[in-house]
Amino acid sequence: MRYGFLDEDAKKEIRRATLKAIAIPGYQVSFASRELPIARGWGTGGLQMTLAIINEEDCLKVIDQGCDGSVNAVNIRNFIVSVTDNQTTLDTLEADIIQSRHRIPEEPMREGQTLVLQVPYPEVLTNVEADSYRQKVMHANSDYAKLWVLLYEDTAQFGDSRIGHRYPVMVHDRYAMDPSPIPKYDTQKLNNNKALILLGAGREKKIYAIPPYTKVEPLKFEDKEFKVESFADKKCTRCGASGVFMDEVHTNDGEVKYYCNDTAYCDKNLEGKL
Amino acid sequence: MGFVAIKGGEEAIRNSLAFYEEEINLSQKIDPLAIENTLRYGVDKVMSEGSLYSKKLSAQAILKAGGDLLNASFFLRAHRSSCARAGIAKTICTDEMRVVRRISSAFKDIKGGQILGPSSDYEVKLILKKAVDKTVWDDYKNDDIFVESALKPLRDANMIKTLPKDEKISDITRVFPSAPYPRSAVMQIMARGESGSMLAFAYTSMRGYGDVHPTIGDLRLGRSEVRFTHPFTKNEVKIGEIDITACEAAATFEKQSDGSTKLTTGFGCCFGFNETKAISMSILDTTLYNKSHTIGQGGIADNFEMIVHHIDGIESQGFTNHYKLPHYVTFQADLQVYENAKKYSNQEEKK
């Protein structure tokens, strides 16, 4: 089998689409999206991007819902290693490429790193406009009126937007973008990040990107603060960390405990290496 | 209720796979050749949706999937993705098919006649074992049958609307088109679409969300030669034969831009013997390219976005099954938003 599973033409196409995406931050570039031995909707977009950019020296980390050890992360990591023979790590700072689903690591990323996010719905306008041709025209005109109306109606009824995750962001003051289903807590990390952030949607056949040091702001009314998930008074039961995104765990005797969602961070904290 | 972060995936996956192997263990003892030579409609469905013409691999995939046909198509599709592309074969003309079954419900008397061929249409669906008839084949000739489309006389009389031909044929496995979608791309998407999805979408147009009452102009099953331009000699060579199903549906008439009135038709074609799929595809081709006459809302089946993005079984299956993956980060985030909204409405009520 070829290095990185994909044939050279596929890798070339994905790299070219990725370069275009980096050149136009937040803009969705179409690509053919190859069929993989892993199901659509299980991270095939991120996987194709990782396979297209990875080289022999790269050290890889794979996260699923904050955890390197969960089934899908393990499966994807095993697949990539079986077709590339790359080194892998659990340490955010050690990795050159981090493929992730639903989370941006707690530890700040550095220059030269690439975060590949798996994306189920790349189109931020889908909920307000289902027709992809009209979506394209709206993006071209930077016409996000329908998104603002949705935001307004939610705020009028519920005091805030009903969007819990994949909160729409404005990239470099030009394109509204779906940041993949990360919590709002992570949305803020997109802004001015030192790492290159690539987003790949295999089923929807779209690639987009946020280059390092790019302005990314959540869509928000000026007089409304952007409220993120808060675990202010909570401490990780395992490592004692606070001020991080937590998993709420209900034990069998009805107790509620909190744990760091980013398990690699939790391990590192426990070992005193942070 | 204990809900703990799902870790230790490595071992869990291994155990789960072993358990699964055990579950479908017996099917692995069946000779794939037996599947290939017996369960032809299953094999054909998998080839068609897996979009790779190989009865042998299709049979193997069915065994590998323990009889789950959609999963079998997935195996085939992933394998296809790793195959090198030699080029694009010459377009098959269905008039040149070696026909084993061909019917028309639009015309009683057609050139070449109605050929019932192998069909379960008139089978009484009783699951009981019955004595096999020792059929005496009256007037059976083993000759190759080639018949022109039953719609040809209408076409010759310039009564049928024609659509412009794509200048360049799309290849949806290499470049996925964006809207407006070229017709060749739409036809490819449908040709490998999931039979059940296509049937459901086509059915919507027949029974209320549209106004297509199609008449089957020509439905045919048979074998077709695949011809290819040899890369070195540049001669056209026959590289094999494939089983295909093709259907031309005739619908209503419509005023054209040049003022003439023409009959509208739709075309469906897929690998193997898949009559319902080919008929559904021809109906969807009709609904997509001909305006509905119903007053009010547009139909579901005449919406390109609806068909192009929702017809693929392997993609929709993959996405549907991804919901089995943990979602506790997003659900946690949703819960907090919900708690905030609840607090807000309680305050509003008190005011």
Coordinates of N, CA, C and O in Angstrom, one line a residue, chain B residues 123-266:
Chain B
E123 N -45.1 -13.7 -9.3 CA -45.0 -14.7 -8.3 C -45.9 -14.5 -7.1 O -46.0 -13.3 -6.6
V124 N -46.6 -15.5 -6.6 CA -47.4 -15.4 -5.4 C -46.4 -15.5 -4.2 O -45.8 -16.5 -4.1
K125 N -46.4 -14.5 -3.4 CA -45.4 -14.5 -2.4 C -45.7 -15.3 -1.2 O -46.0 -14.8 -0.1
L126 N -45.8 -16.6 -1.4 CA -46.0 -17.5 -0.2 C -44.7 -18.1 0.1 O -44.0 -18.6 -0.8
I127 N -44.3 -18.2 1.4 CA -43.0 -18.6 1.8 C -42.9 -20.1 1.8 O -41.9 -20.7 2.0
L128 N -44.0 -20.8 1.5 CA -44.1 -22.2 1.5 C -43.2 -22.8 0.4 O -43.0 -22.2 -0.7
K129 N -42.7 -24.0 0.6 CA -41.9 -24.7 -0.4 C -42.9 -25.2 -1.5 O -43.9 -25.8 -1.1
K130 N -42.6 -25.0 -2.7 CA -43.5 -25.5 -3.7 C -42.7 -26.4 -4.7 O -41.5 -26.3 -4.8
A131 N -43.4 -27.2 -5.3 CA -42.8 -28.1 -6.3 C -42.3 -27.3 -7.5 O -43.0 -26.4 -7.9
V132 N -41.1 -27.5 -7.9 CA -40.6 -26.8 -9.0 C -41.2 -27.3 -10.3 O -41.2 -28.5 -10.6
D133 N -41.7 -26.4 -11.1 CA -42.3 -26.7 -12.4 C -41.2 -27.2 -13.3 O -40.2 -26.6 -13.4
K134 N -41.5 -28.3 -14.0 CA -40.6 -28.7 -15.0 C -41.0 -28.0 -16.3 O -41.9 -28.4 -17.0
T135 N -40.5 -26.8 -16.5 CA -41.0 -25.9 -17.6 C -40.6 -26.5 -18.9 O -39.4 -26.9 -19.1
V136 N -41.5 -26.5 -19.8 CA -41.2 -26.9 -21.2 C -41.1 -25.5 -21.9 O -42.0 -24.7 -21.9
W137 N -39.9 -25.2 -22.4 CA -39.7 -23.9 -23.1 C -40.3 -24.0 -24.5 O -39.6 -24.6 -25.4
D138 N -41.4 -23.5 -24.7 CA -42.0 -23.5 -26.1 C -41.3 -22.4 -26.9 O -41.1 -21.3 -26.5
D139 N -41.0 -22.8 -28.1 CA -40.5 -21.9 -29.1 C -39.3 -21.1 -28.6 O -39.1 -19.9 -28.9
Y140 N -38.5 -21.7 -27.7 CA -37.4 -21.0 -27.1 C -36.2 -21.0 -28.0 O -35.7 -22.1 -28.4
K141 N -35.7 -19.9 -28.4 CA -34.5 -19.8 -29.2 C -33.4 -19.2 -28.4 O -33.6 -18.2 -27.7
N142 N -32.2 -19.7 -28.5 CA -31.1 -19.2 -27.7 C -30.4 -18.1 -28.4 O -29.2 -17.8 -28.2
D143 N -31.1 -17.4 -29.4 CA -30.4 -16.4 -30.1 C -30.2 -15.1 -29.3 O -30.9 -14.9 -28.3
D144 N -29.2 -14.3 -29.6 CA -29.1 -13.0 -29.0 C -30.2 -12.1 -29.5 O -30.5 -12.1 -30.7
I145 N -30.8 -11.4 -28.6 CA -31.8 -10.5 -28.9 C -31.4 -9.0 -28.8 O -30.9 -8.6 -27.7
F146 N -31.4 -8.3 -29.9 CA -31.2 -6.9 -29.8 C -32.4 -6.1 -30.3 O -33.0 -6.5 -31.3
V147 N -32.9 -5.2 -29.4 CA -34.1 -4.5 -29.9 C -33.9 -3.0 -29.6 O -33.3 -2.6 -28.6
E148 N -34.5 -2.2 -30.5 CA -34.3 -0.7 -30.3 C -35.3 -0.3 -29.2 O -36.3 -1.1 -28.9
S149 N -35.1 0.8 -28.6 CA -36.0 1.3 -27.6 C -37.4 1.5 -28.1 O -37.6 1.9 -29.3
A150 N -38.4 1.2 -27.3 CA -39.8 1.3 -27.7 C -40.2 2.8 -27.9 O -41.2 3.1 -28.6
L151 N -39.3 3.7 -27.4 CA -39.6 5.1 -27.6 C -39.0 5.7 -28.9 O -39.2 6.8 -29.2
K152 N -38.3 4.8 -29.6 CA -37.6 5.3 -30.8 C -38.5 5.9 -31.8 O -38.2 7.0 -32.4
P153 N -39.7 5.3 -32.1 CA -40.6 5.9 -33.1 C -41.0 7.4 -32.7 O -41.0 8.3 -33.6
L154 N -41.2 7.6 -31.4 CA -41.6 8.9 -31.0 C -40.4 9.9 -31.1 O -40.5 11.0 -31.5
R155 N -39.2 9.3 -30.8 CA -38.0 10.1 -30.9 C -37.8 10.5 -32.4 O -37.4 11.7 -32.7
D156 N -38.0 9.5 -33.3 CA -37.8 9.8 -34.7 C -38.8 10.9 -35.2 O -38.4 11.6 -36.1
A157 N -40.0 10.9 -34.6 CA -41.0 11.8 -35.0 C -40.8 13.2 -34.3 O -41.6 14.0 -34.4
N158 N -39.6 13.3 -33.6 CA -39.3 14.6 -33.0 C -40.3 15.0 -31.9 O -40.6 16.2 -31.8
M159 N -40.9 14.0 -31.2 CA -41.9 14.3 -30.2 C -41.3 14.4 -28.8 O -42.0 14.8 -27.9
I160 N -40.1 14.0 -28.6 CA -39.5 13.9 -27.3 C -38.5 15.0 -27.0 O -37.7 15.3 -27.8
K161 N -38.7 15.6 -25.9 CA -37.8 16.7 -25.4 C -36.4 16.1 -25.2 O -36.2 15.1 -24.6
T162 N -35.4 16.8 -25.7 CA -34.0 16.4 -25.5 C -33.3 17.4 -24.6 O -33.6 18.6 -24.7
L163 N -32.4 16.9 -23.8 CA -31.6 17.8 -22.9 C -30.2 18.0 -23.5 O -29.7 17.1 -24.2
P164 N -29.6 19.2 -23.3 CA -28.3 19.4 -23.9 C -27.3 18.4 -23.3 O -27.4 18.0 -22.1
K165 N -26.4 17.9 -24.1 CA -25.4 16.9 -23.6 C -24.3 17.7 -22.9 O -23.9 18.8 -23.3
D166 N -23.8 17.1 -21.8 CA -22.6 17.7 -21.1 C -21.4 17.7 -22.1 O -21.1 16.7 -22.7
E167 N -20.7 18.8 -22.1 CA -19.5 18.8 -23.0 C -18.4 17.9 -22.5 O -17.8 17.2 -23.2
K168 N -18.3 17.9 -21.2 CA -17.3 17.1 -20.6 C -18.0 16.2 -19.6 O -18.8 16.7 -18.8
I169 N -17.7 14.9 -19.6 CA -18.4 14.0 -18.6 C -17.7 14.2 -17.2 O -16.5 14.2 -17.1
S170 N -18.6 14.4 -16.2 CA -18.1 14.6 -14.8 C -17.6 13.2 -14.3 O -18.0 12.2 -14.8
D171 N -16.7 13.3 -13.4 CA -16.3 12.0 -12.6 C -16.4 12.4 -11.2 O -15.6 13.0 -10.6
I172 N -17.6 12.0 -10.5 CA -17.8 12.4 -9.2 C -16.9 11.8 -8.2 O -16.8 12.3 -7.0
T173 N -16.1 10.8 -8.6 CA -15.1 10.2 -7.6 C -13.8 11.0 -7.7 O -12.9 10.8 -6.9
R174 N -13.7 11.9 -8.6 CA -12.5 12.7 -8.7 C -12.7 14.2 -8.4 O -11.9 14.9 -7.8
V175 N -13.8 14.7 -8.9 CA -14.2 16.1 -8.6 C -15.7 16.1 -8.3 O -16.5 15.7 -9.1
F176 N -16.0 16.5 -7.0 CA -17.4 16.6 -6.7 C -18.0 18.0 -7.1 O -17.4 19.0 -6.8
P177 N -19.0 18.0 -8.0 CA -19.5 19.3 -8.5 C -20.2 20.1 -7.5 O -20.8 19.5 -6.5
S178 N -20.3 21.4 -7.7 CA -21.2 22.2 -6.9 C -22.3 22.6 -7.8 O -22.2 22.6 -9.0
A179 N -23.3 23.1 -7.1 CA -24.6 23.5 -7.8 C -24.3 24.7 -8.8 O -23.5 25.6 -8.4
P180 N -24.9 24.8 -9.9 CA -25.8 23.8 -10.5 C -25.0 22.6 -11.0 O -24.0 22.8 -11.6
Y181 N -25.6 21.4 -10.8 CA -24.9 20.2 -11.0 C -25.0 19.7 -12.5 O -26.1 19.7 -13.0
P182 N -23.9 19.4 -13.1 CA -23.9 18.8 -14.5 C -24.7 17.5 -14.5 O -24.7 16.8 -13.5
R183 N -25.4 17.3 -15.6 CA -26.3 16.1 -15.6 C -25.6 14.8 -15.5 O -26.0 13.9 -14.8
S184 N -24.4 14.8 -16.1 CA -23.6 13.5 -16.0 C -23.3 13.2 -14.5 O -23.2 12.0 -14.1
A185 N -23.1 14.2 -13.8 CA -22.8 14.0 -12.3 C -24.0 13.5 -11.6 O -23.9 12.6 -10.8
V186 N -25.1 14.1 -11.9 CA -26.4 13.7 -11.2 C -26.7 12.3 -11.6 O -27.1 11.5 -10.7
M187 N -26.5 11.9 -12.8 CA -26.8 10.5 -13.2 C -25.8 9.5 -12.5 O -26.2 8.4 -12.1
Q188 N -24.6 9.9 -12.3 CA -23.6 9.1 -11.6 C -24.0 8.9 -10.2 O -24.0 7.8 -9.6
I189 N -24.4 10.0 -9.6 CA -24.8 10.0 -8.1 C -26.0 9.0 -8.0 O -26.0 8.2 -7.1
M190 N -26.9 9.1 -8.9 CA -28.1 8.2 -8.8 C -27.7 6.8 -9.1 O -28.2 5.9 -8.5
A191 N -26.8 6.6 -10.1 CA -26.5 5.2 -10.5 C -25.9 4.4 -9.4 O -26.0 3.2 -9.3
R192 N -25.2 5.1 -8.5 CA -24.7 4.4 -7.3 C -25.5 4.7 -6.0 O -25.0 4.3 -4.9
G193 N -26.6 5.3 -6.2 CA -27.4 5.6 -5.0 C -28.0 4.4 -4.4 O -28.0 3.3 -5.0
E194 N -28.6 4.6 -3.2 CA -29.2 3.4 -2.5 C -30.6 3.2 -3.0 O -31.4 4.1 -3.1
S195 N -30.9 1.9 -3.4 CA -32.1 1.6 -4.0 C -33.3 2.1 -3.2 O -34.3 2.6 -3.7
G196 N -33.3 1.8 -1.9 CA -34.4 2.2 -1.0 C -34.6 3.7 -1.0 O -35.8 4.1 -1.0
S197 N -33.5 4.4 -0.9 CA -33.7 5.9 -0.8 C -34.3 6.4 -2.1 O -35.2 7.3 -2.1
M198 N -33.8 5.9 -3.2 CA -34.3 6.3 -4.5 C -35.8 6.0 -4.7 O -36.6 6.8 -5.2
L199 N -36.1 4.8 -4.2 CA -37.5 4.4 -4.3 C -38.4 5.3 -3.5 O -39.4 5.8 -3.9
A200 N -37.9 5.7 -2.3 CA -38.7 6.6 -1.4 C -38.9 8.0 -2.0 O -39.9 8.5 -2.0
F201 N -37.8 8.5 -2.5 CA -37.9 9.8 -3.1 C -38.8 9.8 -4.4 O -39.6 10.7 -4.6
A202 N -38.6 8.8 -5.2 CA -39.4 8.7 -6.4 C -40.9 8.5 -6.0 O -41.8 9.1 -6.6
Y203 N -41.2 7.8 -4.9 CA -42.5 7.5 -4.5 C -43.2 8.8 -4.0 O -44.4 9.0 -4.2
T204 N -42.4 9.7 -3.4 CA -43.0 11.0 -3.0 C -43.7 11.7 -4.1 O -44.7 12.3 -4.0
S205 N -43.0 11.7 -5.3 CA -43.6 12.4 -6.5 C -44.8 11.7 -7.0 O -45.7 12.4 -7.6
M206 N -44.9 10.4 -6.8 CA -46.1 9.7 -7.3 C -47.3 9.9 -6.5 O -48.4 9.8 -7.0
R207 N -47.1 10.1 -5.2 CA -48.3 10.1 -4.3 C -48.6 11.4 -3.6 O -49.3 11.4 -2.6
G208 N -48.1 12.5 -4.1 CA -48.6 13.8 -3.4 C -47.6 14.9 -3.4 O -48.0 16.1 -3.4
Y209 N -46.3 14.7 -3.4 CA -45.4 15.8 -3.3 C -44.8 16.0 -4.7 O -43.6 16.1 -4.9
G210 N -45.7 16.2 -5.7 CA -45.3 16.3 -7.1 C -46.4 15.8 -7.9 O -47.4 15.4 -7.4
D211 N -46.1 15.7 -9.2 CA -47.2 15.3 -10.1 C -46.8 14.4 -11.2 O -47.3 14.3 -12.3
V212 N -45.7 13.6 -10.9 CA -45.2 12.7 -12.0 C -46.0 11.4 -12.0 O -46.0 10.7 -11.0
H213 N -46.7 11.2 -13.1 CA -47.2 9.8 -13.2 C -46.5 9.2 -14.4 O -46.8 9.5 -15.6
P214 N -45.4 8.5 -14.1 CA -44.6 8.0 -15.3 C -45.2 6.8 -15.9 O -46.0 6.1 -15.3
T215 N -44.9 6.7 -17.2 CA -45.3 5.4 -17.9 C -44.0 4.8 -18.3 O -43.1 5.5 -18.8
I216 N -43.8 3.5 -18.1 CA -42.6 2.9 -18.4 C -42.6 2.7 -19.9 O -43.3 1.9 -20.5
G217 N -41.7 3.5 -20.6 CA -41.6 3.4 -22.0 C -40.9 2.2 -22.4 O -41.2 1.4 -23.4
D218 N -39.8 1.9 -21.7 CA -38.9 0.8 -22.1 C -38.1 0.4 -20.9 O -37.2 1.2 -20.4
L219 N -38.3 -0.8 -20.4 CA -37.5 -1.3 -19.3 C -36.8 -2.5 -19.8 O -37.4 -3.4 -20.3
R220 N -35.5 -2.6 -19.6 CA -34.7 -3.7 -20.2 C -33.6 -4.2 -19.3 O -33.0 -3.4 -18.6
L221 N -33.5 -5.5 -19.2 CA -32.4 -6.1 -18.5 C -31.5 -6.9 -19.5 O -32.1 -7.5 -20.4
G222 N -30.2 -6.8 -19.4 CA -29.5 -7.6 -20.3 C -28.0 -7.4 -20.2 O -27.5 -6.9 -19.2
R223 N -27.2 -7.8 -21.2 CA -25.8 -7.7 -21.1 C -25.3 -6.7 -22.2 O -25.9 -6.6 -23.2
S224 N -24.3 -6.0 -21.8 CA -23.8 -4.9 -22.6 C -22.3 -5.0 -22.7 O -21.6 -5.3 -21.8
E225 N -21.8 -4.8 -23.9 CA -20.3 -4.8 -24.1 C -19.8 -3.5 -23.6 O -20.4 -2.4 -23.7
V226 N -18.6 -3.6 -23.0 CA -17.9 -2.4 -22.6 C -16.7 -2.2 -23.5 O -15.9 -3.1 -23.7
R227 N -16.7 -1.0 -24.2 CA -15.7 -0.8 -25.2 C -14.8 0.4 -24.7 O -15.2 1.3 -24.1
F228 N -13.5 0.2 -25.0 CA -12.5 1.1 -24.5 C -11.5 1.4 -25.5 O -11.2 0.5 -26.3
T229 N -11.0 2.6 -25.5 CA -9.9 3.0 -26.5 C -8.6 2.5 -25.9 O -8.2 2.9 -24.8
H230 N -7.9 1.6 -26.6 CA -6.7 1.1 -26.1 C -5.6 2.2 -26.0 O -5.5 2.9 -27.0
P231 N -5.0 2.3 -24.9 CA -4.1 3.5 -24.7 C -2.9 3.5 -25.7 O -2.4 4.5 -26.0
F232 N -2.5 2.3 -26.2 CA -1.3 2.3 -27.1 C -1.7 2.3 -28.6 O -1.3 3.1 -29.4
T233 N -2.6 1.3 -28.9 CA -3.0 1.2 -30.3 C -4.0 2.2 -30.7 O -4.2 2.4 -31.9
K234 N -4.7 2.8 -29.7 CA -5.8 3.8 -30.0 C -7.0 3.1 -30.7 O -7.8 3.8 -31.2
N235 N -7.0 1.8 -30.8 CA -8.1 1.1 -31.4 C -9.2 0.9 -30.3 O -8.8 0.8 -29.1
E236 N -10.4 0.9 -30.8 CA -11.5 0.6 -29.8 C -11.5 -0.9 -29.6 O -11.6 -1.7 -30.6
V237 N -11.4 -1.4 -28.3 CA -11.4 -2.8 -28.0 C -12.6 -3.1 -27.0 O -13.0 -2.3 -26.2
K238 N -13.1 -4.3 -27.2 CA -14.1 -4.8 -26.2 C -13.3 -5.3 -25.0 O -12.4 -6.2 -25.1
I239 N -13.6 -4.8 -23.8 CA -12.9 -5.3 -22.6 C -13.8 -6.2 -21.7 O -13.3 -6.7 -20.7
G240 N -15.0 -6.4 -22.1 CA -15.8 -7.3 -21.3 C -17.3 -7.0 -21.5 O -17.7 -6.2 -22.3
E241 N -18.1 -7.8 -20.7 CA -19.5 -7.6 -20.8 C -20.1 -7.4 -19.4 O -19.6 -8.0 -18.5
I242 N -21.0 -6.5 -19.3 CA -21.6 -6.3 -17.9 C -23.2 -6.5 -18.0 O -23.8 -6.2 -19.0
D243 N -23.7 -6.9 -16.9 CA -25.2 -7.0 -16.8 C -25.7 -5.6 -16.4 O -25.1 -5.0 -15.4
I244 N -26.6 -5.1 -17.1 CA -27.2 -3.8 -16.6 C -28.7 -3.8 -16.7 O -29.3 -4.6 -17.4
T245 N -29.3 -2.8 -16.1 CA -30.8 -2.6 -16.2 C -30.9 -1.1 -16.6 O -30.3 -0.2 -16.1
A246 N -31.8 -0.9 -17.6 CA -32.1 0.4 -18.1 C -33.5 0.7 -18.2 O -34.3 -0.2 -18.4
C247 N -33.9 1.9 -17.9 CA -35.4 2.2 -17.9 C -35.6 3.6 -18.5 O -34.9 4.6 -18.1
E248 N -36.5 3.7 -19.4 CA -36.9 5.0 -20.0 C -38.3 5.2 -19.5 O -39.2 4.4 -19.9
A249 N -38.6 6.3 -18.8 CA -39.9 6.6 -18.4 C -40.4 7.8 -19.2 O -39.7 8.7 -19.6
A250 N -41.7 7.7 -19.6 CA -42.3 8.9 -20.3 C -43.3 9.6 -19.3 O -44.0 8.9 -18.6
A251 N -43.2 10.9 -19.3 CA -44.1 11.6 -18.4 C -45.1 12.5 -19.2 O -45.6 12.1 -20.2
T252 N -45.2 13.7 -18.7 CA -46.2 14.6 -19.4 C -45.6 15.4 -20.5 O -44.4 15.2 -20.8
F253 N -46.4 16.2 -21.1 CA -45.8 17.0 -22.2 C -45.6 18.4 -21.7 O -46.1 18.8 -20.6
E254 N -44.7 19.2 -22.4 CA -44.3 20.5 -21.8 C -44.0 21.4 -23.0 O -43.5 21.0 -24.0
K255 N -44.2 22.7 -22.8 CA -43.9 23.7 -23.8 C -42.4 24.0 -23.8 O -41.9 24.2 -22.7
Q256 N -41.8 23.9 -24.9 CA -40.4 24.2 -25.0 C -40.1 25.7 -25.3 O -41.0 26.4 -25.7
S257 N -38.8 26.1 -25.1 CA -38.5 27.5 -25.3 C -38.7 27.9 -26.8 O -38.9 29.1 -27.0
D258 N -38.7 27.0 -27.7 CA -38.9 27.3 -29.1 C -40.4 27.3 -29.5 O -40.7 27.5 -30.6
G259 N -41.2 27.1 -28.5 CA -42.7 27.2 -28.7 C -43.3 25.8 -29.0 O -44.5 25.6 -28.9
S260 N -42.5 24.8 -29.3 CA -43.0 23.5 -29.6 C -43.4 22.8 -28.3 O -43.0 23.1 -27.2
T261 N -44.3 21.8 -28.4 CA -44.7 21.0 -27.3 C -44.1 19.6 -27.4 O -44.2 19.0 -28.4
K262 N -43.4 19.2 -26.3 CA -42.7 17.9 -26.4 C -43.1 17.0 -25.2 O -43.4 17.5 -24.1
L263 N -43.0 15.7 -25.4 CA -43.1 14.8 -24.3 C -41.8 14.8 -23.5 O -40.7 14.9 -24.0
T264 N -42.0 14.7 -22.2 CA -40.8 14.6 -21.3 C -40.5 13.2 -20.9 O -41.4 12.4 -20.7
T265 N -39.2 12.8 -20.8 CA -38.8 11.5 -20.4 C -37.7 11.5 -19.4 O -37.1 12.6 -19.2
G266 N -37.5 10.4 -18.8 CA -36.4 10.3 -17.8 C -35.7 9.0 -18.0 O -36.3 8.0 -18.5

